[in-house]
Amino acid sequence: QQVAPFAWRCDGIQSQAAVREEVAAACLTMQLDAAFVPADLALSDFRLLVMDMDSTLITIECIDEIADMQGLKTEVAEITEAAMRGELEFGESLQRRVALLEGLDASALTRVFEERLELSLGAHAMLHAMKEAGLRTVLVSGGFTYFTERLQQELELDVTRANLLEVVDGKLTGKVIGDIVDADAKQAMVESQSADLGVPTSAAIVIGDGANDLRMMSVAGLSVAFRAKPVVQAQANIALNFSGLDGVLNLFR
């Protein structure tokens, strides 16, 4: 059954390990995404959408692009990648990366937002459908409030949370103000937003790509790994490696 211009549904398939492995191998060869979901899965089953920002809702890692203004993109990106793979504790990795930005003019943030930040493929369509279905939209990021607040305004997101960079006399100090938004904070956001809506966390769809997202994904009713690291794909319900964010919509009746 065709459910979208480039999406089909096959009903009555037994979700056995051997079948899943065969389908995954064939789809990887053909650069297609495939998922096994309950036949009656509906978007109306959910009340909350929680998204990561960097390399998920948007195509870039903001801190890497900010570092590029300091000529340090390679050095910072290496730390970012290690943290995303789960090889470094996130809070430590963020502090190390932010420290390298000390002295950078804060206008670099504006340049990154205006010149380099792009939404991931299918983001607008996915968000429109989620809002139409009545889901609360939440953006929680280990990145920075400078970007989440502007995305909240542009995309009319309901709630955002991220880290606040310290700026003194128009320059970054290399420090983050307040508690760092790490994996625990992300999970707590899913839990608190669910509680605020009066629903269990199983009513949440969570989309992420890095190890820092695993805890919030683990409490979700549906976890989606988007262009994600292998450690994340292995633990998520669904992995989207080729389609856009709107590929999530094809999972539902």
GROMACS .gro file of C-alpha atoms in nm, residues 57-193:
model
  137
   57LEU     CA    1   1.649   1.948   1.356
   58ILE     CA    2   1.932   2.136   1.185
   59THR     CA    3   2.209   2.007   0.959
   60ILE     CA    4   2.508   2.153   1.144
   61GLU     CA    5   2.682   2.126   1.481
   62CYS     CA    6   2.667   2.490   1.588
   63ILE     CA    7   2.969   2.475   1.816
   64ASP     CA    8   3.183   2.338   1.534
   65GLU     CA    9   3.080   2.626   1.309
   66ILE     CA   10   3.142   2.882   1.584
   67ALA     CA   11   3.486   2.730   1.635
   68ASP     CA   12   3.552   2.772   1.263
   69MET     CA   13   3.548   3.147   1.328
   70GLN     CA   14   3.847   3.086   1.559
   71GLY     CA   15   4.022   2.860   1.310
   72LEU     CA   16   3.961   2.569   1.547
   73LYS     CA   17   3.686   2.375   1.372
   74THR     CA   18   3.890   2.056   1.328
   75GLU     CA   19   4.000   2.046   1.690
   76VAL     CA   20   3.650   2.115   1.827
   77ALA     CA   21   3.479   1.883   1.578
   78GLU     CA   22   3.699   1.593   1.692
   79ILE     CA   23   3.580   1.644   2.051
   80THR     CA   24   3.219   1.676   1.929
   81GLU     CA   25   3.240   1.348   1.739
   82ALA     CA   26   3.390   1.164   2.035
   83ALA     CA   27   3.110   1.289   2.260
   84MET     CA   28   2.845   1.196   2.003
   85ARG     CA   29   2.984   0.842   1.986
   86GLY     CA   30   2.967   0.820   2.365
   87GLU     CA   31   3.344   0.811   2.413
   88LEU     CA   32   3.352   1.129   2.624
   89GLU     CA   33   3.123   1.248   2.904
   90PHE     CA   34   2.912   1.524   2.752
   91GLY     CA   35   2.953   1.790   3.020
   92GLU     CA   36   3.330   1.759   3.014
   93SER     CA   37   3.340   1.764   2.635
   94LEU     CA   38   3.122   2.076   2.618
   95GLN     CA   39   3.335   2.265   2.869
   96ARG     CA   40   3.651   2.173   2.678
   97ARG     CA   41   3.502   2.290   2.351
   98VAL     CA   42   3.353   2.612   2.487
   99ALA     CA   43   3.684   2.701   2.656
  100LEU     CA   44   3.844   2.709   2.312
  101LEU     CA   45   3.602   2.985   2.209
  102GLU     CA   46   3.732   3.232   2.469
  103GLY     CA   47   3.781   3.579   2.325
  104LEU     CA   48   3.570   3.522   2.014
  105ASP     CA   49   3.342   3.812   1.924
  106ALA     CA   50   2.980   3.724   2.000
  107SER     CA   51   2.885   3.837   1.650
  108ALA     CA   52   3.016   3.498   1.537
  109LEU     CA   53   2.693   3.347   1.670
  110THR     CA   54   2.491   3.571   1.440
  111ARG     CA   55   2.706   3.476   1.145
  112VAL     CA   56   2.657   3.105   1.210
  113PHE     CA   57   2.281   3.146   1.244
  114GLU     CA   58   2.242   3.361   0.935
  115GLU     CA   59   2.502   3.206   0.706
  116ARG     CA   60   2.536   2.839   0.798
  117LEU     CA   61   2.234   2.711   0.987
  118GLU     CA   62   1.988   2.511   0.776
  119LEU     CA   63   1.694   2.297   0.877
  120SER     CA   64   1.718   1.928   0.806
  121LEU     CA   65   1.527   1.792   0.508
  122GLY     CA   66   1.158   1.750   0.584
  123ALA     CA   67   1.166   1.950   0.908
  124HIS     CA   68   0.888   2.191   0.812
  125ALA     CA   69   0.654   1.915   0.692
  126MET     CA   70   0.718   1.705   1.000
  127LEU     CA   71   0.658   1.992   1.241
  128HIS     CA   72   0.343   2.103   1.059
  129ALA     CA   73   0.194   1.755   1.085
  130MET     CA   74   0.287   1.720   1.452
  131LYS     CA   75   0.128   2.053   1.538
  132GLU     CA   76  -0.184   1.969   1.336
  133ALA     CA   77  -0.213   1.648   1.536
  134GLY     CA   78  -0.197   1.849   1.859
  135LEU     CA   79   0.147   1.744   1.981
  136ARG     CA   80   0.350   1.979   2.199
  137THR     CA   81   0.681   2.054   2.025
  138VAL     CA   82   0.994   2.066   2.241
  139LEU     CA   83   1.353   2.138   2.140
  140VAL     CA   84   1.613   2.036   2.399
  141SER     CA   85   1.976   2.078   2.309
  142GLY     CA   86   2.326   2.042   2.445
  143GLY     CA   87   2.393   2.340   2.220
  144PHE     CA   88   2.316   2.702   2.290
  145THR     CA   89   2.018   2.921   2.369
  146TYR     CA   90   2.123   3.173   2.104
  147PHE     CA   91   2.012   2.922   1.841
  148THR     CA   92   1.724   2.745   2.016
  149GLU     CA   93   1.549   3.072   2.099
  150ARG     CA   94   1.564   3.191   1.741
  151LEU     CA   95   1.444   2.857   1.610
  152GLN     CA   96   1.161   2.863   1.862
  153GLN     CA   97   1.044   3.195   1.724
  154GLU     CA   98   1.084   3.101   1.358
  155LEU     CA   99   0.925   2.756   1.387
  156GLU     CA  100   0.671   2.839   1.661
  157LEU     CA  101   0.798   2.566   1.890
  158ASP     CA  102   0.630   2.535   2.228
  159VAL     CA  103   0.930   2.482   2.457
  160THR     CA  104   1.308   2.500   2.424
  161ARG     CA  105   1.602   2.443   2.654
  162ALA     CA  106   1.976   2.471   2.589
  163ASN     CA  107   2.303   2.599   2.736
  164LEU     CA  108   2.372   2.969   2.790
  165LEU     CA  109   2.708   3.098   2.670
  166GLU     CA  110   2.864   3.368   2.887
  167VAL     CA  111   2.935   3.691   2.701
  168VAL     CA  112   3.124   3.984   2.855
  169ASP     CA  113   3.192   4.307   2.667
  170GLY     CA  114   3.069   4.148   2.345
  171LYS     CA  115   3.306   3.851   2.361
  172LEU     CA  116   3.267   3.487   2.462
  173THR     CA  117   3.440   3.409   2.790
  174GLY     CA  118   3.480   3.038   2.720
  175LYS     CA  119   3.229   2.949   2.991
  176VAL     CA  120   2.870   2.825   3.014
  177ILE     CA  121   2.633   2.986   3.265
  178GLY     CA  122   2.430   2.752   3.486
  179ASP     CA  123   2.375   2.379   3.469
  180ILE     CA  124   2.479   2.202   3.151
  181VAL     CA  125   2.205   2.041   2.945
  182ASP     CA  126   2.338   1.687   2.933
  183ALA     CA  127   2.178   1.345   2.888
  184ASP     CA  128   2.016   1.356   3.232
  185ALA     CA  129   1.868   1.699   3.166
  186LYS     CA  130   1.729   1.582   2.833
  187GLN     CA  131   1.560   1.283   2.994
  188ALA     CA  132   1.424   1.509   3.267
  189MET     CA  133   1.275   1.735   3.000
  190VAL     CA  134   1.081   1.446   2.845
  191GLU     CA  135   0.959   1.343   3.189
  192SER     CA  136   0.861   1.692   3.305
  193GLN     CA  137   0.685   1.782   2.980
   0.00000   0.00000   0.00000
